[in-house]
XYZ file of C-alpha atoms in Angstrom:
719
model
C -14.887 -38.976 -20.096
C -15.624 -35.217 -20.054
C -13.149 -32.656 -18.776
C -13.182 -30.791 -15.512
C -13.161 -27.093 -14.533
C -10.373 -26.259 -12.150
C -10.937 -23.418 -9.730
C -7.766 -22.056 -8.020
C -8.026 -21.075 -4.338
C -6.320 -17.743 -3.306
C -4.216 -19.978 -0.836
C -2.693 -21.709 -3.653
C -0.283 -19.071 -4.564
C 1.613 -19.509 -1.331
C 2.303 -23.216 -1.974
C 3.022 -22.431 -5.618
C 5.640 -19.827 -4.846
C 7.528 -22.293 -2.517
C 7.935 -24.827 -5.535
C 11.184 -25.331 -7.196
C 11.472 -23.665 -10.510
C 11.714 -27.156 -12.304
C 8.386 -28.222 -10.532
C 6.318 -24.867 -11.293
C 6.044 -25.483 -15.075
C 4.699 -28.963 -14.343
C 1.703 -27.535 -12.376
C 0.368 -25.969 -15.518
C 0.621 -29.327 -17.381
C -1.084 -30.830 -14.379
C -4.143 -28.339 -14.608
C -4.338 -29.170 -18.403
C -4.573 -32.799 -17.612
C -7.317 -32.208 -15.220
C -9.350 -30.215 -17.535
C -9.012 -32.794 -20.393
C -9.530 -35.896 -18.241
C -9.453 -36.054 -14.368
C -9.902 -39.744 -14.368
C -6.703 -40.510 -16.320
C -4.596 -43.136 -14.558
C -1.547 -40.929 -14.695
C -3.128 -38.306 -12.381
C -3.891 -40.956 -9.815
C -6.924 -38.825 -8.514
C -7.998 -40.242 -5.087
C -9.300 -39.388 -1.475
C -6.691 -39.594 1.258
C -7.148 -41.984 4.004
C -8.693 -40.442 7.295
C -9.612 -37.045 5.508
C -12.012 -34.900 7.771
C -13.779 -33.936 4.535
C -14.942 -36.801 2.221
C -14.849 -34.538 -0.738
C -10.968 -33.908 -0.641
C -8.800 -35.397 -3.291
C -4.923 -35.592 -3.916
C -3.448 -36.145 -7.392
C -0.025 -36.940 -8.739
C 1.831 -33.817 -10.326
C 5.082 -35.669 -10.213
C 6.390 -38.713 -8.275
C 7.589 -36.548 -5.375
C 4.597 -33.757 -5.409
C 0.883 -34.075 -5.368
C -1.879 -31.661 -5.664
C -4.582 -31.174 -3.016
C -8.110 -30.509 -4.374
C -11.775 -30.563 -3.249
C -14.088 -32.290 -5.704
C -17.609 -31.333 -6.090
C -19.670 -33.124 -8.622
C -18.004 -34.590 -11.976
C -16.756 -31.242 -13.443
C -15.716 -28.919 -10.648
C -12.338 -29.258 -8.625
C -10.806 -26.543 -6.270
C -7.199 -26.602 -6.372
C -5.689 -25.598 -3.033
C -2.058 -26.673 -2.846
C 0.827 -28.635 -4.462
C 2.887 -29.952 -1.780
C 5.708 -32.720 -1.273
C 4.143 -36.144 -1.423
C 3.642 -36.631 2.529
C 3.051 -33.038 3.237
C 0.319 -33.142 0.775
C -1.473 -36.090 2.472
C -1.051 -34.500 6.001
C -2.563 -31.268 4.546
C -5.376 -33.009 2.708
C -6.396 -34.857 5.852
C -7.066 -31.699 7.965
C -9.034 -29.306 5.638
C -12.693 -28.806 5.338
C -14.866 -27.121 2.652
C -18.237 -25.447 3.262
C -20.575 -22.866 1.923
C -20.448 -19.833 4.537
C -23.934 -19.280 5.854
C -23.743 -15.403 5.725
C -21.768 -14.857 2.510
C -22.846 -17.658 0.520
C -19.207 -18.045 -0.652
C -17.150 -21.210 -0.491
C -14.694 -21.493 2.351
C -11.696 -23.447 2.985
C -11.043 -24.175 6.718
C -7.610 -25.564 7.491
C -7.767 -27.065 10.855
C -4.531 -28.517 10.870
C -2.958 -25.141 10.626
C -5.289 -23.765 13.126
C -4.753 -25.993 15.896
C -1.093 -26.391 15.085
C -0.558 -22.690 15.394
C -2.953 -22.425 18.350
C -0.788 -25.046 20.247
C 2.350 -22.852 19.764
C 0.587 -19.928 20.954
C -1.317 -21.307 23.746
C 1.529 -20.754 26.539
C 2.395 -17.710 28.674
C 5.788 -16.017 28.592
C 7.269 -18.540 31.087
C 6.180 -21.564 29.007
C 3.303 -22.614 31.135
C -0.412 -22.950 29.966
C -2.323 -19.842 30.466
C -5.229 -21.710 32.023
C -6.177 -19.227 34.654
C -7.111 -16.335 32.222
C -10.595 -16.366 30.941
C -11.330 -17.179 27.241
C -11.271 -13.978 25.218
C -14.391 -14.876 23.617
C -16.241 -16.097 26.671
C -19.115 -13.537 26.118
C -19.664 -14.681 22.531
C -22.111 -17.633 22.301
C -21.931 -20.526 19.595
C -24.992 -19.077 18.219
C -23.465 -15.573 17.998
C -20.321 -16.933 16.031
C -22.743 -18.806 13.588
C -24.640 -15.608 13.114
C -21.541 -13.665 12.192
C -20.398 -16.201 9.803
C -17.512 -18.184 11.904
C -17.817 -21.845 10.831
C -18.637 -24.055 13.849
C -15.356 -26.268 13.352
C -13.398 -23.032 14.280
C -15.371 -22.273 17.570
C -13.631 -24.976 19.890
C -10.438 -23.321 18.932
C -11.602 -19.783 19.760
C -12.639 -21.068 23.295
C -8.785 -21.711 23.934
C -7.849 -18.285 23.185
C -6.872 -16.116 26.161
C -4.980 -13.312 24.729
C -5.052 -11.001 21.747
C -1.434 -12.241 20.941
C -2.963 -15.580 20.257
C -5.665 -14.186 18.059
C -3.180 -12.370 16.021
C -1.133 -15.750 15.804
C -4.095 -17.652 14.247
C -6.147 -15.343 12.306
C -3.963 -15.707 9.111
C -5.028 -19.377 9.142
C -8.718 -18.495 8.991
C -11.220 -17.875 6.246
C -11.417 -14.069 5.509
C -14.962 -13.275 7.048
C -13.930 -15.212 10.345
C -10.684 -13.311 10.484
C -12.453 -9.932 10.384
C -15.105 -11.069 12.777
C -12.606 -12.318 15.247
C -10.182 -9.524 15.167
C -13.257 -6.916 15.700
C -14.500 -9.074 18.561
C -10.839 -9.248 20.179
C -10.964 -5.241 19.727
C -13.843 -5.072 22.090
C -16.568 -4.566 19.660
C -20.045 -6.240 20.491
C -21.706 -8.877 18.584
C -24.108 -6.446 17.258
C -21.471 -3.915 16.201
C -19.593 -6.669 14.346
C -22.694 -7.635 12.570
C -23.651 -4.215 11.468
C -20.044 -3.361 10.437
C -18.692 -6.513 8.981
C -21.017 -9.484 8.645
C -23.862 -7.604 7.320
C -21.549 -5.877 4.955
C -20.377 -9.165 3.500
C -23.614 -10.999 3.676
C -25.335 -12.105 0.249
C -28.914 -11.151 -0.547
C -29.447 -14.700 -1.999
C -31.305 -17.565 -0.331
C -28.354 -19.871 0.655
C -28.328 -23.423 -0.107
C -25.242 -24.967 1.624
C -25.143 -27.909 -0.674
C -25.532 -25.749 -4.061
C -21.749 -25.268 -4.831
C -22.733 -24.119 -8.489
C -24.474 -21.038 -7.169
C -21.838 -20.429 -4.634
C -19.258 -20.122 -7.368
C -20.850 -17.146 -8.662
C -21.084 -15.117 -5.463
C -18.519 -12.288 -4.685
C -17.401 -14.045 -1.538
C -16.209 -17.105 -3.642
C -14.550 -15.049 -6.266
C -12.465 -13.128 -3.436
C -11.151 -16.444 -2.232
C -10.898 -18.513 -5.649
C -9.890 -17.856 -9.258
C -12.962 -19.131 -11.270
C -11.774 -19.620 -14.853
C -11.604 -22.515 -17.267
C -9.112 -20.697 -19.827
C -5.779 -22.509 -19.698
C -4.075 -19.153 -20.991
C -5.611 -17.442 -17.964
C -4.101 -19.982 -15.685
C -0.659 -19.505 -17.220
C -0.752 -15.730 -16.703
C -1.627 -16.333 -13.242
C 1.070 -18.757 -12.531
C 3.641 -16.649 -13.986
C 2.789 -13.232 -12.438
C 3.093 -12.160 -8.891
C 0.060 -12.596 -6.807
C -0.443 -8.820 -6.240
C -0.483 -8.515 -10.106
C -3.877 -10.411 -10.539
C -5.748 -10.242 -7.290
C -6.854 -6.836 -5.601
C -8.564 -7.954 -2.217
C -11.245 -6.027 -0.436
C -11.896 -7.317 3.029
C -15.470 -6.502 4.747
C -14.209 -3.620 6.766
C -12.634 -2.130 3.727
C -15.639 -2.885 1.742
C -18.067 -0.663 3.806
C -15.827 2.226 2.909
C -15.319 1.653 -0.751
C -18.611 0.368 -1.725
C -20.968 2.600 0.624
C -24.356 2.943 -1.217
C -25.270 6.155 0.853
C -23.560 9.068 -0.616
C -20.909 10.770 1.522
C -22.278 14.331 1.950
C -18.945 15.940 1.023
C -15.236 15.099 1.152
C -14.366 11.741 2.983
C -11.105 10.567 4.067
C -9.540 7.207 4.910
C -6.197 6.948 6.853
C -4.202 4.036 8.120
C -0.611 2.773 8.339
C 1.276 0.947 5.802
C -0.234 -2.404 4.527
C -3.763 -1.462 5.784
C -5.271 -1.509 2.245
C -5.835 2.281 1.763
C -5.011 2.121 -2.119
C -7.049 -0.926 -2.458
C -10.197 1.015 -0.970
C -9.356 3.924 -3.117
C -9.350 1.689 -6.232
C -12.638 0.002 -5.253
C -14.092 3.294 -4.454
C -13.394 4.517 -7.912
C -15.178 1.280 -9.424
C -18.224 1.596 -7.072
C -18.602 5.522 -8.283
C -18.126 4.603 -11.851
C -20.638 1.862 -11.606
C -23.267 4.539 -10.834
C -21.873 7.379 -12.813
C -24.047 9.168 -15.211
C -23.350 9.210 -18.781
C -20.828 12.081 -19.943
C -19.310 12.605 -16.630
C -15.838 11.374 -15.372
C -13.767 10.610 -12.376
C -10.032 11.659 -11.573
C -7.977 9.263 -9.842
C -4.766 11.078 -8.864
C -1.718 10.789 -6.734
C 1.629 12.475 -6.347
C 3.977 10.748 -8.848
C 3.968 9.407 -12.174
C 5.126 5.904 -10.941
C 2.362 5.605 -8.580
C -0.287 7.006 -11.137
C 0.918 4.306 -13.679
C 0.636 1.801 -10.794
C -2.860 2.941 -10.079
C -3.856 2.572 -13.601
C -2.618 -0.893 -14.038
C -4.412 -2.086 -10.977
C -7.694 -0.333 -11.991
C -7.384 -2.267 -15.231
C -7.033 -5.486 -13.483
C -10.000 -4.623 -11.302
C -12.458 -3.490 -14.134
C -10.845 -3.701 -17.513
C -10.998 -1.237 -20.307
C -14.720 -0.383 -19.627
C -13.659 0.994 -16.215
C -10.687 2.848 -17.621
C -12.863 4.500 -20.014
C -14.560 6.330 -17.297
C -11.614 7.299 -15.130
C -8.733 9.828 -15.820
C -5.670 8.336 -14.107
C -2.942 10.940 -13.934
C -0.384 12.352 -11.142
C -1.494 15.953 -9.897
C 1.387 17.790 -11.681
C 0.184 16.328 -14.935
C -3.415 17.237 -14.092
C -2.078 20.936 -13.265
C -0.011 21.232 -16.387
C -2.987 20.023 -18.430
C -5.199 22.811 -16.914
C -2.572 25.479 -17.605
C -1.802 24.149 -21.183
C -5.579 23.920 -22.231
C -5.905 27.542 -21.059
C -2.661 28.872 -22.685
C -2.129 26.739 -25.572
C 1.283 27.048 -27.223
C 2.069 29.876 -24.837
C 1.950 27.568 -21.718
C 5.401 27.660 -20.084
C 7.667 24.517 -20.004
C 7.855 22.509 -16.658
C 10.892 22.680 -14.422
C 11.331 19.865 -11.800
C 12.061 20.767 -8.055
C 15.636 19.948 -8.344
C 16.027 22.544 -11.164
C 14.022 25.138 -9.274
C 16.222 24.461 -6.024
C 19.260 24.893 -8.246
C 18.190 28.165 -9.551
C 17.348 29.519 -6.269
C 20.948 28.640 -5.031
C 22.309 30.532 -7.944
C 20.385 33.642 -7.328
C 21.130 33.567 -3.525
C 25.023 33.272 -4.329
C 24.720 36.183 -6.638
C 23.742 38.444 -3.637
C 26.530 40.583 -2.028
C 27.702 38.924 1.102
C 25.323 35.809 0.562
C 23.326 36.469 3.634
C 20.308 34.430 2.234
C 20.420 30.690 1.810
C 19.047 29.483 -1.555
C 17.322 26.316 0.173
C 15.397 28.847 2.634
C 14.366 30.875 -0.346
C 13.094 27.786 -2.191
C 11.080 26.634 0.682
C 9.669 30.318 1.562
C 8.464 30.523 -2.136
C 6.806 27.261 -2.025
C 5.408 26.963 1.542
C 4.344 30.713 1.827
C 4.006 32.397 -1.417
C 2.800 29.713 -3.477
C 0.743 27.933 -0.642
C -1.245 30.924 -0.217
C -1.118 32.191 -3.913
C 0.550 35.673 -2.758
C 0.996 37.875 -5.773
C 1.858 41.212 -4.283
C 4.537 42.767 -1.874
C 1.777 44.002 0.412
C 0.204 40.763 0.751
C 3.492 39.115 1.470
C 4.010 41.609 4.241
C 0.920 40.573 6.140
C 1.146 36.722 5.237
C 1.107 34.051 8.040
C 4.242 31.973 7.944
C 3.174 28.846 9.874
C 5.574 26.224 10.075
C 8.531 28.453 9.444
C 11.043 28.445 12.040
C 13.134 31.667 11.000
C 11.223 35.152 11.865
C 11.667 37.884 9.179
C 11.326 41.543 10.163
C 9.934 44.121 7.552
C 13.294 44.835 5.907
C 14.083 41.180 5.439
C 10.615 40.576 4.052
C 11.456 43.316 1.586
C 14.637 41.762 0.606
C 12.854 38.256 0.340
C 10.097 39.565 -1.918
C 12.618 41.415 -4.160
C 14.360 38.136 -4.758
C 11.225 36.321 -5.347
C 10.040 38.977 -7.938
C 13.513 38.675 -9.655
C 13.258 34.787 -9.668
C 9.855 34.907 -11.248
C 10.911 37.302 -13.759
C 13.752 35.027 -14.788
C 11.466 32.030 -15.183
C 9.038 34.278 -17.207
C 11.821 35.141 -19.678
C 12.677 31.479 -19.948
C 8.869 30.847 -20.562
C 9.370 28.241 -17.790
C 7.609 27.379 -14.510
C 8.266 25.191 -11.533
C 5.605 22.475 -10.762
C 4.219 23.950 -7.825
C 4.048 27.195 -9.572
C 1.897 25.643 -12.391
C -0.382 24.000 -9.826
C -0.931 27.459 -8.184
C -1.680 28.965 -11.682
C -4.045 25.894 -12.510
C -5.919 26.492 -9.294
C -6.540 30.130 -10.256
C -7.807 29.223 -13.641
C -10.134 26.503 -12.221
C -11.436 28.635 -9.629
C -13.002 30.811 -12.120
C -14.941 27.976 -13.764
C -18.715 27.466 -13.306
C -20.061 23.930 -11.953
C -20.903 23.151 -15.487
C -17.376 23.639 -16.537
C -15.867 21.652 -13.910
C -14.439 18.518 -15.655
C -15.079 15.938 -12.848
C -17.974 14.477 -10.981
C -15.854 12.738 -8.590
C -12.003 12.798 -7.497
C -10.180 10.143 -5.612
C -6.885 10.967 -4.161
C -4.312 8.537 -3.262
C -1.107 9.131 -1.181
C -2.710 12.522 -0.048
C -0.031 13.309 2.470
C 2.432 14.424 -0.282
C 0.328 17.062 -1.955
C 1.051 20.632 -1.870
C -1.504 23.347 -0.864
C -1.697 24.574 -4.428
C -2.732 20.891 -5.378
C -5.460 20.931 -2.963
C -6.829 24.327 -4.233
C -6.683 22.970 -7.684
C -8.527 19.665 -6.832
C -11.191 21.607 -4.831
C -11.840 23.755 -8.067
C -11.815 20.830 -10.486
C -14.934 19.270 -8.964
C -18.368 20.830 -7.892
C -18.987 20.691 -4.182
C -21.577 18.004 -3.330
C -22.153 14.305 -2.529
C -19.079 12.087 -3.055
C -17.122 15.028 -4.448
C -13.693 14.150 -3.060
C -12.467 10.668 -1.541
C -9.193 10.989 0.050
C -6.573 8.344 1.207
C -3.230 8.746 3.005
C -1.075 8.405 5.834
C 0.965 11.228 7.511
C 3.782 8.820 8.595
C 4.683 8.236 4.906
C 5.079 11.801 3.989
C 8.338 11.804 1.923
C 7.827 15.334 0.246
C 8.078 18.608 1.828
C 4.282 19.389 1.518
C 2.250 20.397 4.615
C -1.179 22.020 4.685
C -4.615 21.859 6.093
C -7.496 20.554 4.169
C -10.094 22.713 5.948
C -7.983 25.812 4.693
C -8.946 24.920 1.131
C -12.578 24.158 1.721
C -12.185 20.356 2.224
C -14.105 19.821 5.265
C -13.903 16.152 6.227
C -15.312 16.464 9.846
C -17.622 13.390 10.665
C -16.472 11.596 7.450
C -12.855 10.405 8.138
C -12.288 6.671 8.885
C -8.953 4.984 10.099
C -7.878 1.418 8.877
C -5.883 -0.497 11.571
C -5.090 -3.990 10.239
C -1.868 -4.577 8.102
C -2.488 -7.382 5.804
C 0.986 -7.277 4.091
C 3.769 -7.060 6.734
C 4.639 -9.392 9.653
C 4.177 -8.254 13.093
C 7.879 -8.471 13.589
C 8.584 -6.101 10.631
C 5.875 -3.769 11.756
C 7.309 -3.298 15.175
C 10.790 -2.712 13.859
C 9.390 -0.281 11.374
C 7.330 1.566 14.062
C 10.654 1.945 16.138
C 12.292 3.844 13.390
C 9.849 6.447 13.826
C 10.712 6.843 17.634
C 8.429 9.528 19.401
C 8.206 11.976 16.535
C 4.809 13.330 16.032
C 3.035 13.822 12.667
C -0.232 15.895 11.629
C -3.129 14.226 9.922
C -3.602 17.066 7.137
C -6.151 18.844 9.322
C -4.087 20.001 12.232
C -4.410 17.082 14.480
C -1.794 14.619 15.751
C -1.672 11.112 13.828
C -0.448 8.266 15.546
C -0.014 4.589 14.668
C 1.320 2.950 17.982
C -1.194 2.455 20.623
C -4.227 2.923 18.145
C -5.002 -0.542 17.257
C -2.427 -0.622 14.181
C -1.208 -4.282 14.096
C -0.742 -7.060 11.714
C -2.448 -10.345 11.152
C 0.944 -12.141 9.951
C 3.797 -13.488 11.828
C 7.279 -14.178 10.437
C 11.090 -13.871 11.100
C 12.576 -11.037 13.131
C 14.276 -8.293 10.914
C 18.127 -8.075 10.937
C 20.014 -4.878 11.673
C 23.717 -5.039 11.364
C 26.576 -2.700 11.126
C 29.879 -3.229 9.317
C 33.343 -1.419 9.412
C 33.541 -0.505 5.861
C 31.109 -0.190 2.855
C 32.913 -3.022 0.909
C 32.306 -5.163 3.773
C 28.480 -4.129 3.827
C 28.307 -4.847 0.093
C 29.818 -8.265 0.513
C 27.323 -9.208 3.026
C 24.632 -7.882 1.075
C 25.299 -10.264 -1.828
C 25.463 -13.123 0.781
C 22.006 -12.179 2.236
C 20.427 -11.901 -1.143
C 21.855 -15.318 -2.102
C 20.690 -16.751 1.114
C 16.955 -15.466 0.480
C 16.999 -17.021 -3.004
C 18.237 -20.239 -1.494
C 15.397 -20.150 0.971
C 12.896 -20.020 -2.019
C 12.482 -16.127 -2.543
C 12.680 -15.521 -6.264
C 15.127 -12.830 -7.362
C 12.539 -10.212 -8.606
C 10.721 -10.719 -5.274
C 13.778 -9.068 -3.471
C 14.299 -5.351 -3.284
C 17.598 -3.613 -2.294
C 16.911 0.079 -1.209
C 19.353 2.896 -0.758
C 19.016 6.636 0.176
C 20.992 7.917 -2.987
C 21.557 6.509 -6.754
C 25.236 6.210 -5.992
C 24.744 3.817 -3.191
C 22.043 1.870 -5.310
C 24.692 1.729 -8.165
C 27.033 0.296 -5.848
C 24.699 -2.333 -4.588
C 24.014 -3.485 -8.263
C 27.789 -3.790 -8.798
C 28.195 -5.792 -5.551
C 25.319 -8.172 -6.468
C 26.765 -8.716 -10.187
C 30.266 -9.190 -9.044
C 28.674 -12.111 -6.777
C 27.166 -13.656 -9.987
C 23.677 -12.457 -8.817
C 21.239 -10.942 -11.335
C 20.303 -7.463 -10.377
C 18.655 -4.504 -12.121
C 18.413 -0.855 -11.222
C 14.865 0.328 -11.027
C 14.675 4.013 -12.450
C 11.899 6.485 -13.490
C 8.560 4.506 -14.637
C 10.293 1.549 -16.121
C 9.159 -1.808 -14.625
C 11.874 -4.370 -15.010
C 11.105 -7.909 -16.233
C 11.002 -10.765 -13.421
C 14.019 -12.518 -15.013
C 16.192 -9.381 -14.689
C 16.918 -10.251 -11.149
C 16.865 -8.601 -7.727
C 15.442 -4.977 -7.869
C 17.672 -2.124 -6.691
C 16.273 1.241 -6.209
C 16.293 4.392 -4.208
C 13.932 4.989 -1.183
C 11.793 7.432 -3.257
C 11.329 4.867 -5.892
C 10.116 1.952 -3.640
C 7.024 3.915 -2.575
C 3.917 2.000 -3.475
C 5.718 -0.994 -4.116
C 6.083 -4.347 -1.975
C 8.343 -7.295 -2.080
C 8.761 -10.550 0.025
C 12.330 -9.439 1.087
C 13.749 -5.962 1.479
C 17.344 -5.184 2.075
C 18.040 -1.554 3.102
C 21.711 -0.425 2.727
C 23.724 2.669 3.700
C 21.371 3.309 6.857
C 24.438 4.902 8.554
C 24.749 8.495 9.840
C 26.552 9.495 6.659
C 23.420 9.106 4.433
C 20.416 8.913 6.847
C 19.476 11.717 7.314
C 21.096 12.778 3.804
C 22.946 16.124 4.881
C 22.018 17.883 1.620
C 18.343 17.329 2.334
C 18.326 19.249 5.639
C 17.896 22.933 5.772
C 20.585 24.043 8.255
C 19.070 24.385 11.841
C 20.565 27.596 12.424
C 18.837 28.998 9.227
C 15.370 27.555 10.132
C 14.884 25.319 13.072
C 11.216 24.199 12.054
C 12.137 23.645 8.528
C 15.251 21.524 9.720
C 12.829 19.280 12.004
C 10.460 18.831 9.079
C 13.130 17.905 6.944
C 14.508 15.391 9.401
C 10.913 14.015 9.855
C 10.910 13.435 6.050
C 14.035 11.652 6.107
C 12.767 9.598 8.908
C 9.481 8.648 6.957
C 11.689 7.599 3.894
C 13.275 5.096 5.934
C 10.057 3.954 7.662
C 8.433 3.557 4.124
C 11.169 1.600 2.802
C 11.213 -0.858 5.877
C 7.405 -1.307 5.502
C 7.794 -2.527 1.945
C 8.889 -5.863 3.039
C 6.311 -8.694 3.600
C 8.277 -11.480 4.968
C 12.109 -10.540 5.413
C 13.659 -7.203 6.308
C 17.440 -6.400 6.660
C 18.816 -2.906 7.703
C 22.550 -2.507 7.372
C 25.200 0.346 7.474
C 28.905 0.866 7.576
C 30.450 3.050 10.162
C 28.125 4.749 12.801
C 24.423 3.886 12.390
C 21.911 6.543 11.612
C 20.334 8.345 14.534
C 16.922 6.828 13.385
C 18.273 3.631 14.363
C 19.092 4.845 17.761
C 15.821 6.789 18.267
C 14.220 6.243 21.521
C 11.436 3.731 21.309
C 7.931 5.047 21.825
C 6.212 3.898 24.929
C-alpha cells in the first residue's frame, strides 16, 4: 500500500504541548508510520462511532493515546490532535471539516468545544439564563453569515448569544475567518463593512469547488491553518520548537494593512496594545513591499534594540527565507546611525558609548562643579531631550530653544551655565574620539540630510517599536528614504515606551494624518491577564507620538482568549518570596508548562540573579537570559530583567520584586524637586516596564513582592 501525506492543523500544537514528555517522541514515530502505510494493523485507523463528519478517523499512537485525523482520499490525512483514548473519541465525534466558501481554504469546526463553551457562557451574573435580551446578531441573516464566510453549523450557536462577553468566550473555538467576522459584527460594524474590511480581503480569486480538497490545500487560507509538508525532518523541527518559532499568523484585519495593494501616499502608522499583532503586520508589510521591489533597491527593517532586531531577522527568515532577507537590511537604529557615520568618516569615526556610560560622565562632570548646584542626570536629559533632539550647535540657538517636556525652567544665566557644561562635555568626548549613541544619531541625520534622493540607500523603511526612538533617530530615518509612496511604515504602542525618548513625528516631516490605523484584538494574552495588566497603568495618560492621547481601555482593546486569574501576592521577606517562586515554577511545570515556556522577570540584575539561585537551590533548571544570547530549551526556566523580556512571550510569567523598594527603581527617577515633568516621565516609564512584563504572559501570570507593594499595584483603577 502506498504511503500517506500528513497535514498538520495549527490547533494540533495545543494538544501536543499538553502531552507528557514520554509520549511526544512517539507522535513523530506515529506520523512516520502513517506516511509509510496508513493501513498498517498497528495503527488501528478507523472512523469513530457517531461522528458528525464521516471523514473523521482515529488512530493508535499508544495504548492510551489516539490521534484524531480527517481523511480525504487515500493519500491525505489532516492531523488535528493527539489525546487520551476516551477524550480522542469524544473530540472526534464533534468536529467537522469543510472548504470555506469565501477563502477556499480548509476549515476545522469544533462543535463540541463551541457548544460546550456557550453553555457555560449563556447565564447572566445571577446564574439565570439571559433569555430576555435579544440575540446579539438578530440583525444578521443566515444568508449574510454564509456570504461573510461563517459556516452554517456555527450559526445556531450565534443565535443564542446575547452579550459581547459571550462572544469573547466562544471566538477562540472558531475558524479564523469566522472569528474575525463575528468580532467585527459584535463591534457594531454592518454586514457590508465586514465584507469590505474582512471577508473580501480574505476571499480567494479562484472558483471554489467545496469538494476539491487538493485544490484547497494550495490556497493561502489553508496554509494559515495547516502545515502542509511531507518532509519528516520538517515535522521533527515543528514538533521540537515553540509554536511561535515556526508560524507567523496574519489575520484578515491585519492583512488589509500589511498586504495593501494601493500604495500609502506617504508615511503610515499602525498602533495597538500588546498582543495585537503589530510586529506580525510589520513583517508581512516588509514581505509585501519586497515582493514588488524594483531590482537594485533595498528595504530597511529597524527597531530600537539589538535583541529585537535579531528577533525580527529570525521571524523574517521564517516568513520568506534567504530570498527575502537578501532584499532587507535588518538592523537596530543605533547600528544604522553608526554605519552612516562610519561610512562618512572611515577610520576617524568615533567609538560608541552606551547611555549608561554617558550618564556616568555627566555625573562626574556635575560633581566637579563648585557647590554641585547642577544634577548630572538633569544635564544628561537636557543634552539628549533638548540639544540633540533639536540638533542645537551654538550658544545662541540654545538660548532661544524650546524646552517642551522639561519641568525645570532655566533663566538666561542658568542656560549659560548649562551650555558651558555641554561644550565642556562634548570637548571631552572629542578628545577621547568617542560619542554617545544619540549623539551619533544626530550626526548621522546631519550627514544623510545632505544626500540627494538618488543617494538615499532605501526605497522603503519599516519601523517596529516606534515609541522608543529618539528625535534624532526620526530625523535620520526621514533622511534615509526619499519622500513618496510607502516610504515609511511605522508600528508601535505608547504604553510600551520603556526608554526616555519622546517626540512628535510631524516635527520631523513625517505626516501620518489620514494614514493611521489601530489594532484592538489581543491574540496572545487572556482576558484575565489583560485586565490585570491594564490596571497596572491606572489613569496615567500616554501620547501617541504626534501630540495626541493614546488610550487602550475603553477603545475596543480586548482579548479573544480566556484563562486563569493572575496571582498577586506579598511576602514578609525576600527569602520567603523566592521560596514561593520556586514552588510556583514547580507547580506550573507539574501542570504541563515546559520549563523554557516559563519566564521569571525582575527589575534589576541582582534580583534576577537571586531568582536563578533560588530556582537552582530547589533543584529546578534555570538560566539567566542576557544580551543577545538565546538559551536552549533544555536549560530550564528563563530568568531576565524587565528590559530584556521586551518582544518575547511565554506561557507563564512570574514577576518578582514588585515592591516599593524596586518599582519604581529609585536610581531611575530624576528627583521631583530637580524637574517635576522629567520625574513624571521617569515614573511613567517604570510603570510601562511593569505593564510590558505582565503582557508577555499568555496563560499564567504571577506578580509578587516582599515588604510594601509597589505604588503601581496600588494605582487607582481607570474607569
